[in-house]
PDB file of C-alpha atoms in Angstrom:
ATOM      1  CA  MET A   1     139.665  93.382  54.872  1.00  0.00           C
ATOM      2  CA  SER A   2     141.582  90.114  54.873  1.00  0.00           C
ATOM      3  CA  ARG A   3     143.397  88.995  57.992  1.00  0.00           C
ATOM      4  CA  HIS A   4     146.767  87.300  58.480  1.00  0.00           C
ATOM      5  CA  VAL A   5     146.285  83.862  60.004  1.00  0.00           C
ATOM      6  CA  LEU A   6     148.799  81.255  61.224  1.00  0.00           C
ATOM      7  CA  VAL A   7     147.616  77.673  61.791  1.00  0.00           C
ATOM      8  CA  THR A   8     149.992  75.081  63.243  1.00  0.00           C
ATOM      9  CA  GLY A   9     149.740  71.343  62.683  1.00  0.00           C
ATOM     10  CA  ALA A  10     147.861  72.037  59.458  1.00  0.00           C
ATOM     11  CA  SER A  11     148.988  69.267  57.114  1.00  0.00           C
ATOM     12  CA  GLY A  12     145.692  67.431  57.614  1.00  0.00           C
ATOM     13  CA  GLY A  13     142.732  66.786  59.890  1.00  0.00           C
ATOM     14  CA  ILE A  14     141.510  69.580  62.152  1.00  0.00           C
ATOM     15  CA  GLY A  15     144.391  71.926  61.367  1.00  0.00           C
ATOM     16  CA  LEU A  16     143.767  71.764  57.634  1.00  0.00           C
ATOM     17  CA  ALA A  17     140.019  72.245  58.092  1.00  0.00           C
ATOM     18  CA  VAL A  18     140.625  75.325  60.246  1.00  0.00           C
ATOM     19  CA  ALA A  19     143.093  76.777  57.748  1.00  0.00           C
ATOM     20  CA  GLU A  20     140.691  76.103  54.877  1.00  0.00           C
ATOM     21  CA  ARG A  21     137.844  77.887  56.696  1.00  0.00           C
ATOM     22  CA  PHE A  22     139.877  81.072  57.041  1.00  0.00           C
ATOM     23  CA  ALA A  23     141.268  80.836  53.498  1.00  0.00           C
ATOM     24  CA  ARG A  24     137.757  80.389  52.107  1.00  0.00           C
ATOM     25  CA  ALA A  25     136.784  83.666  53.768  1.00  0.00           C
ATOM     26  CA  GLY A  26     139.583  85.464  51.923  1.00  0.00           C
ATOM     27  CA  ASP A  27     142.115  85.610  54.742  1.00  0.00           C
ATOM     28  CA  GLU A  28     145.850  85.273  54.090  1.00  0.00           C
ATOM     29  CA  VAL A  29     146.767  81.943  55.699  1.00  0.00           C
ATOM     30  CA  VAL A  30     150.144  80.493  56.628  1.00  0.00           C
ATOM     31  CA  VAL A  31     150.242  76.815  57.611  1.00  0.00           C
ATOM     32  CA  THR A  32     153.015  74.990  59.398  1.00  0.00           C
ATOM     33  CA  ALA A  33     153.729  71.398  60.450  1.00  0.00           C
ATOM     34  CA  ARG A  34     156.672  69.021  60.769  1.00  0.00           C
ATOM     35  CA  ARG A  35     156.269  67.068  57.513  1.00  0.00           C
ATOM     36  CA  PRO A  36     157.132  69.217  54.484  1.00  0.00           C
ATOM     37  CA  GLU A  37     155.498  67.148  51.727  1.00  0.00           C
ATOM     38  CA  PRO A  38     152.011  66.705  53.267  1.00  0.00           C
ATOM     39  CA  LEU A  39     152.119  70.329  54.374  1.00  0.00           C
ATOM     40  CA  ALA A  40     152.924  71.551  50.861  1.00  0.00           C
ATOM     41  CA  ALA A  41     150.069  69.477  49.435  1.00  0.00           C
ATOM     42  CA  ALA A  42     147.657  70.848  52.031  1.00  0.00           C
ATOM     43  CA  ALA A  43     148.727  74.439  51.402  1.00  0.00           C
ATOM     44  CA  ASP A  44     148.356  74.015  47.652  1.00  0.00           C
ATOM     45  CA  LYS A  45     144.855  72.579  48.124  1.00  0.00           C
ATOM     46  CA  ILE A  46     143.543  75.603  50.027  1.00  0.00           C
ATOM     47  CA  GLY A  47     145.715  78.386  48.624  1.00  0.00           C
ATOM     48  CA  ALA A  48     147.809  78.913  51.750  1.00  0.00           C
ATOM     49  CA  ARG A  49     151.537  79.449  52.262  1.00  0.00           C
ATOM     50  CA  ALA A  50     153.470  76.512  53.720  1.00  0.00           C
ATOM     51  CA  LEU A  51     156.322  76.967  56.216  1.00  0.00           C
ATOM     52  CA  PRO A  52     157.429  73.584  57.613  1.00  0.00           C
ATOM     53  CA  ALA A  53     158.938  73.531  61.106  1.00  0.00           C
ATOM     54  CA  ASP A  54     159.259  71.428  64.244  1.00  0.00           C
ATOM     55  CA  LEU A  55     157.531  73.707  66.724  1.00  0.00           C
ATOM     56  CA  THR A  56     159.117  72.048  69.755  1.00  0.00           C
ATOM     57  CA  ASP A  57     162.502  73.391  68.581  1.00  0.00           C
ATOM     58  CA  PRO A  58     163.054  77.020  69.669  1.00  0.00           C
ATOM     59  CA  GLU A  59     165.492  77.680  66.825  1.00  0.00           C
ATOM     60  CA  GLN A  60     163.038  76.454  64.183  1.00  0.00           C
ATOM     61  CA  VAL A  61     160.254  78.527  65.737  1.00  0.00           C
ATOM     62  CA  ALA A  62     162.439  81.637  65.623  1.00  0.00           C
ATOM     63  CA  ALA A  63     163.291  80.951  61.979  1.00  0.00           C
ATOM     64  CA  LEU A  64     159.598  80.443  61.180  1.00  0.00           C
ATOM     65  CA  VAL A  65     158.639  83.767  62.718  1.00  0.00           C
ATOM     66  CA  ASP A  66     161.227  85.590  60.621  1.00  0.00           C
ATOM     67  CA  ARG A  67     159.248  84.492  57.533  1.00  0.00           C
ATOM     68  CA  LEU A  68     155.825  85.528  58.798  1.00  0.00           C
ATOM     69  CA  PRO A  69     153.975  88.755  58.003  1.00  0.00           C
ATOM     70  CA  GLU A  70     154.793  91.781  60.137  1.00  0.00           C
ATOM     71  CA  HIS A  71     151.389  91.513  61.827  1.00  0.00           C
ATOM     72  CA  LEU A  72     149.128  88.568  62.700  1.00  0.00           C
ATOM     73  CA  ASP A  73     145.421  88.670  63.410  1.00  0.00           C
ATOM     74  CA  VAL A  74     144.786  85.025  64.272  1.00  0.00           C
ATOM     75  CA  LEU A  75     147.005  82.276  65.693  1.00  0.00           C
ATOM     76  CA  VAL A  76     145.602  78.754  65.928  1.00  0.00           C
ATOM     77  CA  ASN A  77     147.774  76.418  68.001  1.00  0.00           C
ATOM     78  CA  ASN A  78     146.642  73.049  66.676  1.00  0.00           C
ATOM     79  CA  ALA A  79     149.959  71.158  66.561  1.00  0.00           C
ATOM     80  CA  GLY A  80     150.150  68.181  68.898  1.00  0.00           C
ATOM     81  CA  GLY A  81     148.549  64.771  69.167  1.00  0.00           C
ATOM     82  CA  ASN A  82     148.999  61.769  71.417  1.00  0.00           C
ATOM     83  CA  ARG A  83     152.561  60.557  70.993  1.00  0.00           C
ATOM     84  CA  ALA A  84     151.731  57.435  73.010  1.00  0.00           C
ATOM     85  CA  PHE A  85     150.145  56.062  69.836  1.00  0.00           C
ATOM     86  CA  ASP A  86     153.548  56.164  68.146  1.00  0.00           C
ATOM     87  CA  ARG A  87     155.398  53.908  70.562  1.00  0.00           C
ATOM     88  CA  ALA A  88     155.147  50.789  72.695  1.00  0.00           C
ATOM     89  CA  GLU A  89     154.234  50.915  76.380  1.00  0.00           C
ATOM     90  CA  PRO A  90     157.165  52.320  78.407  1.00  0.00           C
ATOM     91  CA  ALA A  91     159.384  49.521  79.670  1.00  0.00           C
ATOM     92  CA  ASP A  92     161.098  51.514  82.413  1.00  0.00           C
ATOM     93  CA  LEU A  93     161.149  54.894  84.131  1.00  0.00           C
ATOM     94  CA  SER A  94     163.412  56.391  81.487  1.00  0.00           C
ATOM     95  CA  GLU A  95     160.972  55.542  78.694  1.00  0.00           C
ATOM     96  CA  LEU A  96     158.054  56.741  80.812  1.00  0.00           C
ATOM     97  CA  ALA A  97     159.748  60.089  81.399  1.00  0.00           C
ATOM     98  CA  GLU A  98     160.489  60.413  77.687  1.00  0.00           C
ATOM     99  CA  LEU A  99     156.858  59.759  76.762  1.00  0.00           C
ATOM    100  CA  TRP A 100     155.600  62.414  79.164  1.00  0.00           C
ATOM    101  CA  ARG A 101     158.169  64.942  77.971  1.00  0.00           C
ATOM    102  CA  THR A 102     157.294  64.231  74.348  1.00  0.00           C
ATOM    103  CA  ASN A 103     153.575  64.802  74.872  1.00  0.00           C
ATOM    104  CA  LEU A 104     154.191  67.948  76.897  1.00  0.00           C
ATOM    105  CA  GLU A 105     156.497  69.301  74.212  1.00  0.00           C
ATOM    106  CA  ALA A 106     154.143  68.448  71.347  1.00  0.00           C
ATOM    107  CA  ASN A 107     150.937  69.764  72.927  1.00  0.00           C
ATOM    108  CA  LEU A 108     152.006  72.483  75.364  1.00  0.00           C
ATOM    109  CA  ILE A 109     155.554  73.670  74.759  1.00  0.00           C
ATOM    110  CA  SER A 110     154.996  74.052  71.006  1.00  0.00           C
ATOM    111  CA  ALA A 111     152.028  76.357  71.660  1.00  0.00           C
ATOM    112  CA  VAL A 112     153.960  78.339  74.271  1.00  0.00           C
ATOM    113  CA  LEU A 113     156.951  78.823  71.964  1.00  0.00           C
ATOM    114  CA  VAL A 114     154.924  79.886  68.922  1.00  0.00           C
ATOM    115  CA  THR A 115     152.691  82.216  70.901  1.00  0.00           C
ATOM    116  CA  GLU A 116     155.591  83.900  72.645  1.00  0.00           C
ATOM    117  CA  ALA A 117     157.476  84.235  69.363  1.00  0.00           C
ATOM    118  CA  VAL A 118     154.580  86.024  67.627  1.00  0.00           C
ATOM    119  CA  ARG A 119     153.197  87.882  70.646  1.00  0.00           C
ATOM    120  CA  ALA A 120     154.500  91.276  69.533  1.00  0.00           C
ATOM    121  CA  ARG A 121     152.974  90.765  66.068  1.00  0.00           C
ATOM    122  CA  LEU A 122     149.423  90.136  67.292  1.00  0.00           C
ATOM    123  CA  ARG A 123     147.229  93.080  66.372  1.00  0.00           C
ATOM    124  CA  ALA A 124     144.499  94.562  68.547  1.00  0.00           C
ATOM    125  CA  GLY A 125     141.286  92.692  67.909  1.00  0.00           C
ATOM    126  CA  GLY A 126     143.243  89.510  67.294  1.00  0.00           C
ATOM    127  CA  SER A 127     142.702  85.976  68.563  1.00  0.00           C
ATOM    128  CA  VAL A 128     144.824  83.136  69.879  1.00  0.00           C
ATOM    129  CA  ILE A 129     143.003  79.812  69.708  1.00  0.00           C
ATOM    130  CA  HIS A 130     144.355  76.576  71.163  1.00  0.00           C
ATOM    131  CA  LEU A 131     143.184  73.030  70.441  1.00  0.00           C
ATOM    132  CA  GLY A 132     142.621  71.104  73.639  1.00  0.00           C
ATOM    133  CA  SER A 133     140.933  67.731  74.100  1.00  0.00           C
ATOM    134  CA  ILE A 134     138.185  65.936  75.974  1.00  0.00           C
ATOM    135  CA  GLY A 135     141.093  63.795  77.135  1.00  0.00           C
ATOM    136  CA  ALA A 136     141.990  66.540  79.617  1.00  0.00           C
ATOM    137  CA  GLU A 137     138.759  65.698  81.455  1.00  0.00           C
ATOM    138  CA  ARG A 138     139.008  61.942  81.070  1.00  0.00           C
ATOM    139  CA  GLY A 139     142.446  61.208  82.535  1.00  0.00           C
ATOM    140  CA  ALA A 140     144.128  60.350  79.238  1.00  0.00           C
ATOM    141  CA  GLY A 141     147.628  59.943  80.671  1.00  0.00           C
ATOM    142  CA  SER A 142     150.402  62.230  79.535  1.00  0.00           C
ATOM    143  CA  TYR A 143     148.325  63.471  76.600  1.00  0.00           C
ATOM    144  CA  GLY A 144     145.375  64.488  78.763  1.00  0.00           C
ATOM    145  CA  ALA A 145     147.699  66.115  81.286  1.00  0.00           C
ATOM    146  CA  ALA A 146     149.365  68.144  78.534  1.00  0.00           C
ATOM    147  CA  LYS A 147     146.013  69.362  77.225  1.00  0.00           C
ATOM    148  CA  ALA A 148     144.887  70.257  80.750  1.00  0.00           C
ATOM    149  CA  ALA A 149     148.076  72.282  81.181  1.00  0.00           C
ATOM    150  CA  LEU A 150     147.387  74.005  77.859  1.00  0.00           C
ATOM    151  CA  ALA A 151     143.967  75.104  79.106  1.00  0.00           C
ATOM    152  CA  SER A 152     145.405  76.420  82.366  1.00  0.00           C
ATOM    153  CA  TRP A 153     148.129  78.355  80.557  1.00  0.00           C
ATOM    154  CA  SER A 154     145.554  79.884  78.196  1.00  0.00           C
ATOM    155  CA  VAL A 155     143.774  81.528  81.138  1.00  0.00           C
ATOM    156  CA  GLY A 156     146.923  83.388  82.178  1.00  0.00           C
ATOM    157  CA  LEU A 157     147.644  84.266  78.562  1.00  0.00           C
ATOM    158  CA  SER A 158     144.156  85.749  78.255  1.00  0.00           C
ATOM    159  CA  ALA A 159     144.876  88.075  81.160  1.00  0.00           C
ATOM    160  CA  GLU A 160     148.176  89.129  79.596  1.00  0.00           C
ATOM    161  CA  LEU A 161     146.791  89.765  76.105  1.00  0.00           C
ATOM    162  CA  GLY A 162     143.408  91.156  77.112  1.00  0.00           C
ATOM    163  CA  PRO A 163     144.523  94.777  77.634  1.00  0.00           C
ATOM    164  CA  ARG A 164     145.678  94.768  73.997  1.00  0.00           C
ATOM    165  CA  GLY A 165     142.290  93.544  72.758  1.00  0.00           C
ATOM    166  CA  VAL A 166     143.595  90.055  71.954  1.00  0.00           C
ATOM    167  CA  THR A 167     141.661  87.002  73.130  1.00  0.00           C
ATOM    168  CA  SER A 168     142.898  83.560  74.166  1.00  0.00           C
ATOM    169  CA  ASN A 169     140.566  80.562  74.193  1.00  0.00           C
ATOM    170  CA  VAL A 170     140.691  76.764  74.019  1.00  0.00           C
ATOM    171  CA  ILE A 171     138.492  74.565  71.846  1.00  0.00           C
ATOM    172  CA  SER A 172     138.158  71.103  73.382  1.00  0.00           C
ATOM    173  CA  PRO A 173     136.987  68.534  70.820  1.00  0.00           C
ATOM    174  CA  GLY A 174     135.531  65.150  71.593  1.00  0.00           C
ATOM    175  CA  TYR A 175     135.818  62.290  69.111  1.00  0.00           C
ATOM    176  CA  ILE A 176     136.476  63.702  65.647  1.00  0.00           C
ATOM    177  CA  GLU A 177     135.955  61.383  62.688  1.00  0.00           C
ATOM    178  CA  GLN A 178     138.393  60.909  59.796  1.00  0.00           C
ATOM    179  CA  THR A 179     141.619  62.273  61.248  1.00  0.00           C
ATOM    180  CA  GLU A 180     144.977  60.591  61.847  1.00  0.00           C
ATOM    181  CA  PHE A 181     144.701  61.044  65.608  1.00  0.00           C
ATOM    182  CA  PHE A 182     144.093  57.394  66.541  1.00  0.00           C
ATOM    183  CA  ARG A 183     146.471  56.030  63.881  1.00  0.00           C
ATOM    184  CA  ASP A 184     145.305  52.443  63.292  1.00  0.00           C
ATOM    185  CA  ARG A 185     144.077  51.858  66.848  1.00  0.00           C
ATOM    186  CA  MET A 186     140.399  52.740  66.392  1.00  0.00           C
ATOM    187  CA  THR A 187     138.142  49.677  66.534  1.00  0.00           C
ATOM    188  CA  ASP A 188     134.483  49.487  65.555  1.00  0.00           C
ATOM    189  CA  ALA A 189     133.564  48.863  69.187  1.00  0.00           C
ATOM    190  CA  ARG A 190     135.539  51.868  70.406  1.00  0.00           C
ATOM    191  CA  ARG A 191     134.012  54.114  67.762  1.00  0.00           C
ATOM    192  CA  ALA A 192     130.510  52.940  68.646  1.00  0.00           C
ATOM    193  CA  ALA A 193     131.136  53.669  72.324  1.00  0.00           C
ATOM    194  CA  LEU A 194     132.430  57.170  71.596  1.00  0.00           C
ATOM    195  CA  VAL A 195     129.435  58.012  69.410  1.00  0.00           C
ATOM    196  CA  ALA A 196     127.014  56.515  71.954  1.00  0.00           C
ATOM    197  CA  ALA A 197     128.440  58.857  74.623  1.00  0.00           C
ATOM    198  CA  THR A 198     127.240  61.920  72.691  1.00  0.00           C
ATOM    199  CA  HIS A 199     123.803  63.495  73.044  1.00  0.00           C
ATOM    200  CA  ASP A 200     123.354  64.030  69.321  1.00  0.00           C
ATOM    201  CA  GLY A 201     124.362  60.528  68.305  1.00  0.00           C
ATOM    202  CA  ARG A 202     127.112  61.402  65.863  1.00  0.00           C
ATOM    203  CA  PRO A 203     130.884  61.791  65.735  1.00  0.00           C
ATOM    204  CA  GLY A 204     132.350  65.250  65.463  1.00  0.00           C
ATOM    205  CA  THR A 205     133.931  66.489  62.264  1.00  0.00           C
ATOM    206  CA  ALA A 206     136.908  68.693  61.574  1.00  0.00           C
ATOM    207  CA  ASP A 207     134.488  71.218  60.105  1.00  0.00           C
ATOM    208  CA  ASP A 208     132.731  71.453  63.488  1.00  0.00           C
ATOM    209  CA  ILE A 209     136.000  72.603  65.027  1.00  0.00           C
ATOM    210  CA  ALA A 210     136.847  74.896  62.120  1.00  0.00           C
ATOM    211  CA  ALA A 211     133.506  76.682  62.458  1.00  0.00           C
ATOM    212  CA  THR A 212     134.108  77.200  66.189  1.00  0.00           C
ATOM    213  CA  ALA A 213     137.594  78.571  65.566  1.00  0.00           C
ATOM    214  CA  TYR A 214     136.247  80.951  62.968  1.00  0.00           C
ATOM    215  CA  PHE A 215     133.632  82.210  65.424  1.00  0.00           C
ATOM    216  CA  LEU A 216     136.231  82.788  68.145  1.00  0.00           C
ATOM    217  CA  ALA A 217     138.194  84.956  65.711  1.00  0.00           C
ATOM    218  CA  SER A 218     135.111  86.933  64.679  1.00  0.00           C
ATOM    219  CA  ALA A 219     133.888  90.364  65.721  1.00  0.00           C
ATOM    220  CA  GLY A 220     131.076  88.682  67.626  1.00  0.00           C
ATOM    221  CA  ALA A 221     133.486  86.954  70.007  1.00  0.00           C
ATOM    222  CA  ARG A 222     135.516  89.932  71.225  1.00  0.00           C
ATOM    223  CA  HIS A 223     134.227  89.500  74.793  1.00  0.00           C
ATOM    224  CA  VAL A 224     134.860  85.748  74.825  1.00  0.00           C
ATOM    225  CA  THR A 225     138.307  85.154  76.322  1.00  0.00           C
ATOM    226  CA  GLY A 226     139.921  82.922  78.919  1.00  0.00           C
ATOM    227  CA  GLN A 227     137.379  80.242  78.083  1.00  0.00           C
ATOM    228  CA  LEU A 228     137.352  76.556  77.161  1.00  0.00           C
ATOM    229  CA  LEU A 229     134.648  75.623  74.644  1.00  0.00           C
ATOM    230  CA  ASN A 230     133.659  71.972  74.633  1.00  0.00           C
ATOM    231  CA  VAL A 231     132.724  70.762  71.135  1.00  0.00           C
ATOM    232  CA  ASN A 232     131.832  67.138  71.722  1.00  0.00           C
ATOM    233  CA  GLY A 233     128.109  66.622  71.115  1.00  0.00           C
ATOM    234  CA  GLY A 234     127.466  66.407  74.860  1.00  0.00           C
ATOM    235  CA  ALA A 235     129.940  63.598  75.559  1.00  0.00           C
ATOM    236  CA  PHE A 236     131.351  65.824  78.307  1.00  0.00           C
ATOM    237  CA  THR A 237     129.251  68.593  79.797  1.00  0.00           C
ATOM    238  CA  THR A 238     130.051  71.444  82.148  1.00  0.00           C
ATOM    239  CA  ARG A 239     127.085  70.709  84.445  1.00  0.00           C
TER     240      ARG A 239
END
């Protein structure tokens, strides 16, 4: 039986790969992101339904939910990214505060709003999956702090949803090749250093993350909840 799946931030990169993995399995997938045109192209590519929205805006989130199926089986909170890459270094305290608020809104508040908005629609046996980052362990400024907060919030969410048979977990990727995450700031030297930090000697791929998300939503992962799964080739280990 096909499931109803919502993937945020799915106009490209990891979000699109995750959405494609579920669509390929025959699930009914809805994708959302801020940019309507790339989102529509992505949805058309994988046979999903596109609903553009700015997920940091409570009114747009509420409007999005009104257009979703009555029930959801899987929610993947992938929307976010490091907004520091989109602006110059803060020149004063006001700009610094704005940068921190922007990253918190993009990576944490968006997930909180969407999850709360669809909470009543999540069916027993369902899954909520959040995309974290190795940056939460590496002190990556406002971005890393936002992802660390996301992981902490997921633990409490797991306790709240658990009695209904719904899981909540975080996937924490390391360096993932061929996404827009780094914009144009990735150098050959930086890439080489990131790959050298892994145990398997390769960058991660969006498909690596998609496969992990699909597992977390599977019947075999019903007792996996409140966890953070590092998918980074050993670049950061738990021991």
